[in-house]
Coordinates of C-alpha atoms and ligand atoms in Angstrom, one line a residue:
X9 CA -20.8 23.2 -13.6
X10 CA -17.9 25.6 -15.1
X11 CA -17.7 24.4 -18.5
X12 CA -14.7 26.1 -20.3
X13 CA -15.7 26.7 -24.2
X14 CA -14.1 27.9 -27.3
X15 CA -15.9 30.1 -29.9
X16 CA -12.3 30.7 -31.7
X17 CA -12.3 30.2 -34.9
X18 CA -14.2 30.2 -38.3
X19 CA -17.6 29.1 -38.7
X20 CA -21.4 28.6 -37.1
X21 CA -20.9 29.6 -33.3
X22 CA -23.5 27.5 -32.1
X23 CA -22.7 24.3 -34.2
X24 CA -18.9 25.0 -31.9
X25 CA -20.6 25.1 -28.8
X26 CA -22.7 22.2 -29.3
X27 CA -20.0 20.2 -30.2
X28 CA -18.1 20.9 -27.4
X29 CA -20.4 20.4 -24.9
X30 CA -21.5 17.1 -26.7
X31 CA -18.2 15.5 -27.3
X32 CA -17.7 16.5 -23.0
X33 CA -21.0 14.3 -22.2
X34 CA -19.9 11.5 -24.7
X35 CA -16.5 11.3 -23.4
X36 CA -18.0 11.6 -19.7
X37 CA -16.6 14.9 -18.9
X38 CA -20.0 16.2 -18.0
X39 CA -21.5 13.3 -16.6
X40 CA -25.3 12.7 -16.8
X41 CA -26.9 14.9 -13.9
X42 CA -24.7 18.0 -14.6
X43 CA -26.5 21.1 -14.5
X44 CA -25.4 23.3 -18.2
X45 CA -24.6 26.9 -17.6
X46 CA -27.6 29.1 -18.1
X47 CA -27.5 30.0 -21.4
X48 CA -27.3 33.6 -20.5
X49 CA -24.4 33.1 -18.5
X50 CA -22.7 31.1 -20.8
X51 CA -23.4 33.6 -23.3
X52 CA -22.4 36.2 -21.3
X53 CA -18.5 34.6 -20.8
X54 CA -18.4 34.0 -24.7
X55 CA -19.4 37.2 -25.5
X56 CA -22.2 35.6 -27.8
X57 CA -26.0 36.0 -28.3
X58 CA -28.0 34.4 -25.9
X59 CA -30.1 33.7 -29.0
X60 CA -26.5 31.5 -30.2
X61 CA -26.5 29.4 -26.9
X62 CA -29.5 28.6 -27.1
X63 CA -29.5 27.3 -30.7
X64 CA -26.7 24.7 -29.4
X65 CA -29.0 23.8 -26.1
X66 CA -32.3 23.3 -28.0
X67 CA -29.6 20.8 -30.4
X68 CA -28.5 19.0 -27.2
X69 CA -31.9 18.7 -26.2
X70 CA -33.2 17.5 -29.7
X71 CA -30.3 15.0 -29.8
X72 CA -31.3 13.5 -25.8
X73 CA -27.9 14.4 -24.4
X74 CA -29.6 16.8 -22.3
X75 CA -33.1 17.7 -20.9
X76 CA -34.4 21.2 -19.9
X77 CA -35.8 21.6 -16.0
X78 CA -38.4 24.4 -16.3
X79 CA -37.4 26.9 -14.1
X80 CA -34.1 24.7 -12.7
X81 CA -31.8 24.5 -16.2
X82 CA -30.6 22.4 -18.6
X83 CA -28.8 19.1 -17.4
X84 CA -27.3 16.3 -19.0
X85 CA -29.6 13.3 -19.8
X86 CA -29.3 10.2 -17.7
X87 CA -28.6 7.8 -20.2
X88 CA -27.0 10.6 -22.5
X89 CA -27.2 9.7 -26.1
X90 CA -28.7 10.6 -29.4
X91 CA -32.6 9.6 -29.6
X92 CA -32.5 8.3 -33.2
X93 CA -30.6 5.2 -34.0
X94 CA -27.4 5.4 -35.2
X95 CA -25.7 7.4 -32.6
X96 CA -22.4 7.6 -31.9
X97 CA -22.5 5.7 -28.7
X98 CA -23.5 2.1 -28.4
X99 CA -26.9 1.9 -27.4
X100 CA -25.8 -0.1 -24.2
X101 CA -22.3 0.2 -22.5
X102 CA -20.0 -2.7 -23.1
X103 CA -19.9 -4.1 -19.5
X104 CA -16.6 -3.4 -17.5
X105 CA -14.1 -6.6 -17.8
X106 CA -14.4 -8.5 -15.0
X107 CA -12.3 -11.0 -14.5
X108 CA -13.0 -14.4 -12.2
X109 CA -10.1 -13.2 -10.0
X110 CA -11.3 -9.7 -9.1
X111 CA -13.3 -11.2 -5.9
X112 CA -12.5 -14.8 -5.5
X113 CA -14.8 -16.3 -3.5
X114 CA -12.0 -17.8 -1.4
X115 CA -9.5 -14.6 -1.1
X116 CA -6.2 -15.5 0.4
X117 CA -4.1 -13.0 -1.3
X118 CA -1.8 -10.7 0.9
X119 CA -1.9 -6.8 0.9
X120 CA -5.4 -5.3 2.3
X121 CA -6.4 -5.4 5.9
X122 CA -10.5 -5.8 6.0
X123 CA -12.1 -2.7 5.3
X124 CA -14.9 -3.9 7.2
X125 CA -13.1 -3.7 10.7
X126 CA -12.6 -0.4 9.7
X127 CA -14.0 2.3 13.0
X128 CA -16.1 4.0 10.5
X129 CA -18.1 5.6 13.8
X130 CA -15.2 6.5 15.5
X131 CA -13.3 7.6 12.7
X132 CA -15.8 9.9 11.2
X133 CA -16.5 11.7 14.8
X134 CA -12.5 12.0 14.8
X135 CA -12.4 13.7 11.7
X136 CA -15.2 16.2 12.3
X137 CA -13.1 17.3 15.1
X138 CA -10.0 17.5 13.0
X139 CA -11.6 19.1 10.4
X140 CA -12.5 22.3 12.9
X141 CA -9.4 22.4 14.4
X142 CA -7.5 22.4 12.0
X143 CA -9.3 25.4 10.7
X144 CA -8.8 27.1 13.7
X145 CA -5.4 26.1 14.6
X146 CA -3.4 25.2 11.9
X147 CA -5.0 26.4 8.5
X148 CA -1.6 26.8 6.9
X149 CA 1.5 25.2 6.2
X150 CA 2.4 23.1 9.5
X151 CA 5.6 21.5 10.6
X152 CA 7.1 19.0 7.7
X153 CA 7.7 16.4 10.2
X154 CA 3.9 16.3 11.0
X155 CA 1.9 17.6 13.9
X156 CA 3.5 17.3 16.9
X157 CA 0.8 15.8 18.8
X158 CA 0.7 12.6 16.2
X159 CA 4.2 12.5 16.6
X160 CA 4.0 12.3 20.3
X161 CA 1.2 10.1 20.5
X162 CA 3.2 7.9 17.7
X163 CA 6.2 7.9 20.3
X164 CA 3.6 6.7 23.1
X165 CA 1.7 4.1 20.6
X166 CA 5.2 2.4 19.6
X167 CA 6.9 2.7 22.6
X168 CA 3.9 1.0 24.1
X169 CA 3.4 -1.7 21.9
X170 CA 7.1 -2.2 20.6
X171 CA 8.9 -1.1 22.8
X172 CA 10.6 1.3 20.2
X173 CA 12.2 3.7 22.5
X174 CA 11.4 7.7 20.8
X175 CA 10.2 11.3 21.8
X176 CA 8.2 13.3 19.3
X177 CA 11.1 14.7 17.8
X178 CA 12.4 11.8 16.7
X179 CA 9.6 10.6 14.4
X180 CA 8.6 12.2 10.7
X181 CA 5.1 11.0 10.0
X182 CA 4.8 10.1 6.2
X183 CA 2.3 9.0 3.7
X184 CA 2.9 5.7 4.5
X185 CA 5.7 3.5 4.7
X186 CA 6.6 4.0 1.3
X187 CA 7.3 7.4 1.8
X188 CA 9.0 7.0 4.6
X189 CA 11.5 4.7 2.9
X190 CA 11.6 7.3 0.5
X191 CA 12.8 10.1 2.2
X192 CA 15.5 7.3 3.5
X193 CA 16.7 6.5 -0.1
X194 CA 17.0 10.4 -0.6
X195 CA 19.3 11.0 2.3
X196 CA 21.2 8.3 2.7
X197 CA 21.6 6.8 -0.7
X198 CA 23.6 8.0 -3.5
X199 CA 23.8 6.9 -7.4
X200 CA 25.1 3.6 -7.7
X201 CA 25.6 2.6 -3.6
X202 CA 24.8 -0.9 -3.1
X203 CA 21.8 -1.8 -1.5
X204 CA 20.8 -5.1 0.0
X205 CA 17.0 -6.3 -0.1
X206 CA 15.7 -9.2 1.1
X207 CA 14.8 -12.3 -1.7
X208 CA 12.0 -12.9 -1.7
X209 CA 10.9 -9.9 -0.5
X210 CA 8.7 -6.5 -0.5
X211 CA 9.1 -5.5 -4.4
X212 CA 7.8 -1.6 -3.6
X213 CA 10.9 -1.3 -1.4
X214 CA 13.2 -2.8 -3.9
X215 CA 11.8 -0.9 -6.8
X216 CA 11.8 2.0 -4.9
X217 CA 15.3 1.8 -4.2
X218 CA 16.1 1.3 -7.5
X219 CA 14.6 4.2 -8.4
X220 CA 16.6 6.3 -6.4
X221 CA 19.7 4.9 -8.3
X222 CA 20.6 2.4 -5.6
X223 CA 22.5 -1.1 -7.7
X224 CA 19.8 -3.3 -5.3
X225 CA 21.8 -6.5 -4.3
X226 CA 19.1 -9.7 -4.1
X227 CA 20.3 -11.4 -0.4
X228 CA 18.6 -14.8 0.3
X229 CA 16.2 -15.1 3.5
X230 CA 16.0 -18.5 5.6
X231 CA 14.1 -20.0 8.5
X232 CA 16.1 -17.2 10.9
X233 CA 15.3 -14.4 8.8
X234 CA 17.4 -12.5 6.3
X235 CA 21.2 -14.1 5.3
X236 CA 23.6 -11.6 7.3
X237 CA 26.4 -13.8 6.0
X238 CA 25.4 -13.2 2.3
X239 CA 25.3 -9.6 2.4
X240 CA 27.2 -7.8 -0.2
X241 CA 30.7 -6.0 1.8
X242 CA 29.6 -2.7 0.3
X243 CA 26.2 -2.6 1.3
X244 CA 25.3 1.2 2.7
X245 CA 21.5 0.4 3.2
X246 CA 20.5 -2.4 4.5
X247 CA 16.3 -3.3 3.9
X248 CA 14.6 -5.8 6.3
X249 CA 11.3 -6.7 7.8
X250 CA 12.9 -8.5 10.7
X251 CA 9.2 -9.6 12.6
X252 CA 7.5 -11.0 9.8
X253 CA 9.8 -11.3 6.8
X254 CA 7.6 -10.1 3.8
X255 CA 6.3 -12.4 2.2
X256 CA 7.9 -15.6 3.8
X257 CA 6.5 -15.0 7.0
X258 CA 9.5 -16.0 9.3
X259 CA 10.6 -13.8 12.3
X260 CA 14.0 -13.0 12.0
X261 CA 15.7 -14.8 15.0
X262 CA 17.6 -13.3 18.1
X263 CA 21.3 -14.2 17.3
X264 CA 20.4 -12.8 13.5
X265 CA 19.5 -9.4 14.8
X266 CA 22.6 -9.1 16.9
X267 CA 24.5 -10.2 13.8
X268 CA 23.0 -7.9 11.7
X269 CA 23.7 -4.9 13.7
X270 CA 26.8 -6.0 14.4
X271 CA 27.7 -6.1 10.8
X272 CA 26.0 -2.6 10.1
X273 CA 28.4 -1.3 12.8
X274 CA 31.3 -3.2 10.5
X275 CA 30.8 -1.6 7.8
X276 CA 28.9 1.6 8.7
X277 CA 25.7 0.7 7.0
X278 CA 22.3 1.9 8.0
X279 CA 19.7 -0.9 8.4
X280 CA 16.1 -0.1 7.3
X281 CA 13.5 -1.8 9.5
X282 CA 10.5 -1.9 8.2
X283 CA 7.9 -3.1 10.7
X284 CA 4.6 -3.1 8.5
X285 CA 2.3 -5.6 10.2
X286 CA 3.2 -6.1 13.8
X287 CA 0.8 -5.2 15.4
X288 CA -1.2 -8.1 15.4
X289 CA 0.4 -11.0 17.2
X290 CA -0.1 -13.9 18.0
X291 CA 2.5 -15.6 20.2
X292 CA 3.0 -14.4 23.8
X293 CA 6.4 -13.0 23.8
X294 CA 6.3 -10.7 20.5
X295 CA 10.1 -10.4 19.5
X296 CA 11.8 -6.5 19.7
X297 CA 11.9 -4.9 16.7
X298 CA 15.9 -4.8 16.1
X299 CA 15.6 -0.4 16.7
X300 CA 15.7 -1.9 20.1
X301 CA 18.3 -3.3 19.9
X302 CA 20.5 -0.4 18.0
X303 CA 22.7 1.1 20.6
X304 CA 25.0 3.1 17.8
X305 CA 22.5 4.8 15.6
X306 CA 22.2 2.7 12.7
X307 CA 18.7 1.5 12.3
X308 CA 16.0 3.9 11.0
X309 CA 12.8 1.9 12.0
X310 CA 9.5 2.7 9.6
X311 CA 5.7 1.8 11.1
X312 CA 2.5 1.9 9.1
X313 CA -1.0 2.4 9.8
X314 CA -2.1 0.8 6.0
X315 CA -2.5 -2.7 8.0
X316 CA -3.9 -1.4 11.3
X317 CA -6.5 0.8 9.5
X318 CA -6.7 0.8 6.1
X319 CA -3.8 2.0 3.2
X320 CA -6.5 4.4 1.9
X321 CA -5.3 7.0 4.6
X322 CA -1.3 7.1 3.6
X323 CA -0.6 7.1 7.3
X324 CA 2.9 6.2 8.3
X325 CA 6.4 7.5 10.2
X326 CA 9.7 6.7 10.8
X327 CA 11.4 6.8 13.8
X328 CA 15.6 7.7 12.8
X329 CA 18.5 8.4 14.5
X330 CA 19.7 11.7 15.8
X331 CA 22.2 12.6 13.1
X332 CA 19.9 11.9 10.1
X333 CA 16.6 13.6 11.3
X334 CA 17.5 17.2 10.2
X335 CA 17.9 16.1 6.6
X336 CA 14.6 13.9 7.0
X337 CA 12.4 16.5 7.7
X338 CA 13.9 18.8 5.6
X339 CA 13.2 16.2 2.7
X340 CA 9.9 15.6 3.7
X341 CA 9.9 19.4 3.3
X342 CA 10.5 19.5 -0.1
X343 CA 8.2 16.2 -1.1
X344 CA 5.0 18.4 -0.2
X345 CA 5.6 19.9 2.7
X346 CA 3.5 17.6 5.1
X347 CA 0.6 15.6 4.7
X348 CA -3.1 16.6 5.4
X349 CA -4.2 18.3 8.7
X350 CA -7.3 16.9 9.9
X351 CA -5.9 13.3 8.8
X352 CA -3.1 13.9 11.0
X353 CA -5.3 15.3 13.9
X354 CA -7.8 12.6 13.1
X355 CA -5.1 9.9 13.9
X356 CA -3.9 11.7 17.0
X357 CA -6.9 11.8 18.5
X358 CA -8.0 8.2 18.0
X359 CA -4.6 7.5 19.5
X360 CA -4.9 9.4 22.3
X361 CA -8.4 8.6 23.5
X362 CA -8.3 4.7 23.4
X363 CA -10.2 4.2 20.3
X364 CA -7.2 2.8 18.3
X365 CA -6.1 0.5 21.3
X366 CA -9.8 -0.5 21.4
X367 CA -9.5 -1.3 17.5
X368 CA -6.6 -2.7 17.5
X369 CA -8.2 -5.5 20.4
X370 CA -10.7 -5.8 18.4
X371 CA -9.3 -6.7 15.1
X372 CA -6.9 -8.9 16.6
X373 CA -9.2 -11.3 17.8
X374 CA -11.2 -11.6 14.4
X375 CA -7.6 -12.4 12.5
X376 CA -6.2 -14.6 15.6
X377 CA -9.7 -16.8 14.7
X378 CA -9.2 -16.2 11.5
X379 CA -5.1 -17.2 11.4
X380 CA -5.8 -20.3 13.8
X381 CA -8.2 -21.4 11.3
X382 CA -6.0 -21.1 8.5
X383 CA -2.9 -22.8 10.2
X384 CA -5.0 -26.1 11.3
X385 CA -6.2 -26.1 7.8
X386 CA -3.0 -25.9 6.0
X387 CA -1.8 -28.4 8.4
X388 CA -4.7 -30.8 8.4
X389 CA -5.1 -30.4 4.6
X390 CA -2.0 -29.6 2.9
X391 CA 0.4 -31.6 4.6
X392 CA 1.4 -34.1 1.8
X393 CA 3.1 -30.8 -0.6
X394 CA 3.1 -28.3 2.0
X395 CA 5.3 -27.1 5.3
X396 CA 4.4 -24.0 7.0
X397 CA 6.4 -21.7 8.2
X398 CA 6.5 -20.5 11.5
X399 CA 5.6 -16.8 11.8
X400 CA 4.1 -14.9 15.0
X401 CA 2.4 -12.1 13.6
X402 CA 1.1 -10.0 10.8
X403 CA -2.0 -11.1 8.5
X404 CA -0.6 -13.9 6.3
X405 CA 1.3 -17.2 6.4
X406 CA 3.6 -19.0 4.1
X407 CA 3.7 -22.3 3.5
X408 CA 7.5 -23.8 1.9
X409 CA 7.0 -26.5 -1.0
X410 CA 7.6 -30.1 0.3
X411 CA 10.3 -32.6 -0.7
X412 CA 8.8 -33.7 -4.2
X413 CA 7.0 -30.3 -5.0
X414 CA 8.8 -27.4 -7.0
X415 CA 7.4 -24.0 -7.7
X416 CA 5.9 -25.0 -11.4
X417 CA 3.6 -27.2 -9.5
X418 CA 3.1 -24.3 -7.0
X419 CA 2.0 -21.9 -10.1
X420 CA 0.1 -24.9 -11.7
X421 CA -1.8 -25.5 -8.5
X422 CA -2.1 -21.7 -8.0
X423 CA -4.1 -21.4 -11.3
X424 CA -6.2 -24.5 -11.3
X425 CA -7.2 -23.2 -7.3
X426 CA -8.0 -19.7 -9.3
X427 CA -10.7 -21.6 -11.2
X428 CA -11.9 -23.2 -8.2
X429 CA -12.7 -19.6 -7.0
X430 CA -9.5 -19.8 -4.5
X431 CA -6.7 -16.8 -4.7
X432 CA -3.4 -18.1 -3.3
X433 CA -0.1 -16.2 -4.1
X434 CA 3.0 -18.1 -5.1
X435 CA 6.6 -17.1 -3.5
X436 CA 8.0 -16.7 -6.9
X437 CA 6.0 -13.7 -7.8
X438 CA 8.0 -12.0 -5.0
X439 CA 11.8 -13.6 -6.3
X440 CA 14.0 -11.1 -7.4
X441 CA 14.2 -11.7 -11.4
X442 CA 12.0 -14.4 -11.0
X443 CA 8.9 -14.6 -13.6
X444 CA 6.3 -17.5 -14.7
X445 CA 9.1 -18.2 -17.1
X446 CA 12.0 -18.7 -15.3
X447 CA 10.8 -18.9 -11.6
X448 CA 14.1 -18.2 -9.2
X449 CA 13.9 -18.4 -5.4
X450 CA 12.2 -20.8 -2.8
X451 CA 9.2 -22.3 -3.7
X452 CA 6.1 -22.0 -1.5
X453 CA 2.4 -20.2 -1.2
X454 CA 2.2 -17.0 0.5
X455 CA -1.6 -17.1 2.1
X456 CA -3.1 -13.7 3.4
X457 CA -6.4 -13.6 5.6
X458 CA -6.9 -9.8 5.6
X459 CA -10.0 -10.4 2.9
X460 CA -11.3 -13.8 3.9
X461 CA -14.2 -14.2 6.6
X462 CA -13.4 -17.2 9.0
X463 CA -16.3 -19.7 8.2
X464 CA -14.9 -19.9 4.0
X465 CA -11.6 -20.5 5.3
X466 CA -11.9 -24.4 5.6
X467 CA -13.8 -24.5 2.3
X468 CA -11.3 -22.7 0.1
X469 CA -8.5 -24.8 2.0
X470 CA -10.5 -27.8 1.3
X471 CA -11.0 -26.4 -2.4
X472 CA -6.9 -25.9 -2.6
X473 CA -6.4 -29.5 -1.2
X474 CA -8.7 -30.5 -4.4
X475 CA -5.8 -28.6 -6.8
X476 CA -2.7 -30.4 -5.5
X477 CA -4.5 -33.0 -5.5
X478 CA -5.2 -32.9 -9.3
X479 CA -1.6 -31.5 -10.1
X480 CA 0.4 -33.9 -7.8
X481 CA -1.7 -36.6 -6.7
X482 CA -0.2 -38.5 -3.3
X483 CA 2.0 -40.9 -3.8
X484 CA 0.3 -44.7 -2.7
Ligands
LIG30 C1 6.4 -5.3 3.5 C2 5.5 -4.1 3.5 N1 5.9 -2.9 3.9 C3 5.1 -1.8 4.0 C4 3.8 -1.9 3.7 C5 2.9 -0.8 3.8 O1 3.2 0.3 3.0 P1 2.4 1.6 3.1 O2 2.5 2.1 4.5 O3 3.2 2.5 2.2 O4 1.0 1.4 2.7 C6 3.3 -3.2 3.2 C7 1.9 -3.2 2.8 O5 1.4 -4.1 2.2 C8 4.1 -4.3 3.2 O6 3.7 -5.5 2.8

């Protein structure tokens, strides 16, 4: 371990060194394990007598932040602290906070596919491969809209599954979604444009967006997707997640997605589509994502791998049109050049030889259990305060308040389910300007079933049925 030490200064050498290196282990910069420096190399980079390093190692030692290996070195202690009593450290470490939320028993919350589907196997032989490739091939600085191959087996994987109609060159691969609404937001979005996000909706898009400058204009969502009626005349951007509206779950309907292009056309607005979670399905005639529908060259359609594999690998693209791709990649370009080589080959290569197709068959039948389960539950259980909507794919449902049930009821339900061990997510938390104050937007409970195994799922629906039942008991 390089430790970097400073003999500057007046006063006893080896009282400096030993409080350097001691104030690193209590402060967990040297962690207990770390092998010391010999104390002739130290020495040697201070330009200090070996005689003065030692003085502060035999100190250490002394103190029980570190123990000497004959023959091996000096390494910190594994439970580092000074032997007599007294010592600046408490004795035991204060144990992390943990709150009851962290891992409901019952998890329901939206966000995280299960890491458990992950193709650990597959994924691991993939990035061996990568790994030496990409030191043969591509060591260097690559192409900023990602390697060609993952951009042509990206083409093949959505044109397949989504029917999203793109070559290689059409695609930027990103790290993530998010970035690749970024790189949007910096090309086609100046200081002060307005903006129009869906309410309730994705809060990283809209934050982001604000970010950039954008004045974000809150536009309502109903049972047909996003208000196209509502949205603001000067609108330049347009943000939607037209297959499964985030978080209320609703597919936007055909005659919307017409309407909506037909009112980007209008007013020469560019619609973002963001298709996140599509590709687990559950109805027999998935809809089109509206990039299929764009015959003018005003969608710029964004995919995601965080929900098909896991977010951990910052693994997404955009698919944009002609006229805006040259100032994409060049703005991928300047936000760090590209992302990571054998990640990108990794993916590629899982593409191309089946194994994502494969994962992605097998996933869907453990959420299509998992989702049926959760439906006939909300529907068997919940019935008297709840009304689910209808949503054909993705990995969470929502559930709109019933006549008689507002969203402080939602919240109060929410939190007494939280001490039954059950995580549910309110709508509110999604409103634009809405807080636990003053809650704004439609009321309802957004329920995810990335993190929950099948066989709790009746159980924690049971154990939610228990909440409204405490907080609004059914009317005789
Ligand atoms: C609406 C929406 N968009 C995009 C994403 C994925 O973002 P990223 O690809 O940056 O992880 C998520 C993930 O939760 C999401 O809910």
């Amino acid at each position: 371990m390089d430790v970097l030490v400073s003999v500057r200064g007046p006063g006893d050498i080896a009282a400096r060194i030993y409080r350097q290196l001691r104030d690193a282990i209590e402060d967990g910069r040297l962690r207990p394990g770390d092998r010391l420096p010999s104390s002739r190399d130290l020495a040697r980079d201070l330009v200090v007598a070996r005689n003065t390093v030692a003085t502060a190692y035999d100190a250490l030692v002394a103190e029980g932040y570190t123990v000497g290996r004959v023959g091996a070195g000096t390494f910190v202690a594994a439970d580092p602290r000074p032997s007599g009593v007294g010592g600046s450290r408490p004795a035991v470490a204060a144990s992390p906070a943990a709150p009851a939320s962290a891992h409901p028993a019952f998890d329901f919350r939206l966000g995280v596919p299960d890491p458990r589907l992950f193709p650990v196997a597959a994924w691991r032989r993939a990035m061996a491969d990568a790994i030496d490739e990409a030191l043969r091939v591509s060591p260097g600085y690559g192409d900023p809209a990602g390697d060609p191959g993952l951009r042509a087996a990206i083409a093949r994987h959505v044109g397949v599954s989504r029917g999203v109609r793109a070559t290689a060159d059409d695609i930027v691969v990103t790290a993530g979604a998010q970035q690749a609404m970024d790189l949007v937001a910096r090309v086609a979005v100046r200081r002060g444009d307005a903006v129009a996000v869906e309410d309730p909706g994705y809060p990283p898009a809209r934050e982001l967006l604000a970010a950039a400058g954008a004045s974000v204009v809150p536009v309502g969502v109903d049972g047909e997707g996003l208000r196209v009626d509502a949205l603001p005349a000067d609108a330049r951007l347009v943000y939607v997640t037209p297959s499964h509206q985030f978080p209320t779950g609703v597919a936007m309907s055909p005659a919307r997605r017409a309407e909506l292009l037909a009112w980007a056309d209008a007013h020469d607005a560019l619609v973002l589509e963001d298709d996140y979670d599509t590709e687990f399905r559950y109805a027999t005639r998935p809809l089109e994502p509206v990039v299929r529908l764009d015959r003018s060259g005003r969608v710029v359609y964004v995919g995601s791998f965080s929900k098909t594999l896991l977010p951990m690998l910052r693994l997404g693209f955009l698919v944009a049109p002609a006229r805006l791709l040259p100032a994409l990649r060049e703005a991928r370009r300047l936000a760090g050049w590209h992302g990571d080589a054998p990640t990108q080959l990794a993916m590629r290569t899982f593409i191309d030889d089946g194994g994502f197709a494969r994962h992605l068959r097998r996933s869907r039948r453990v959420y299509r259990a998992r989702r049926d389960r959760l439906v006939a539950g909300v529907e068997r259980d919940l019935a008297p305060w709840l009304r689910l909507n209808r949503s054909i794919s993705g990995l969470h449902v929502c559930a709109m308040a019933a006549p008689g049930v507002d969203a402080a009821d939602l919240r109060r339900v929410a939190g007494r389910a939280a001490e039954l061990g059950v995580a549910v997510e309110t709508l509110d938390a999604y409103a634009i300007g809405g807080d636990a104050a003053e809650p704004c937007g439609p009321a309802g409970l957004a329920m995810g079933f990335g993190m929950i195994d099948e066989p709790l799922i009746d159980e924690g629906i049971a154990l939610l049925a228990r909440a409204f039942a405490e907080i609004k008991p059914r009317r005789p």
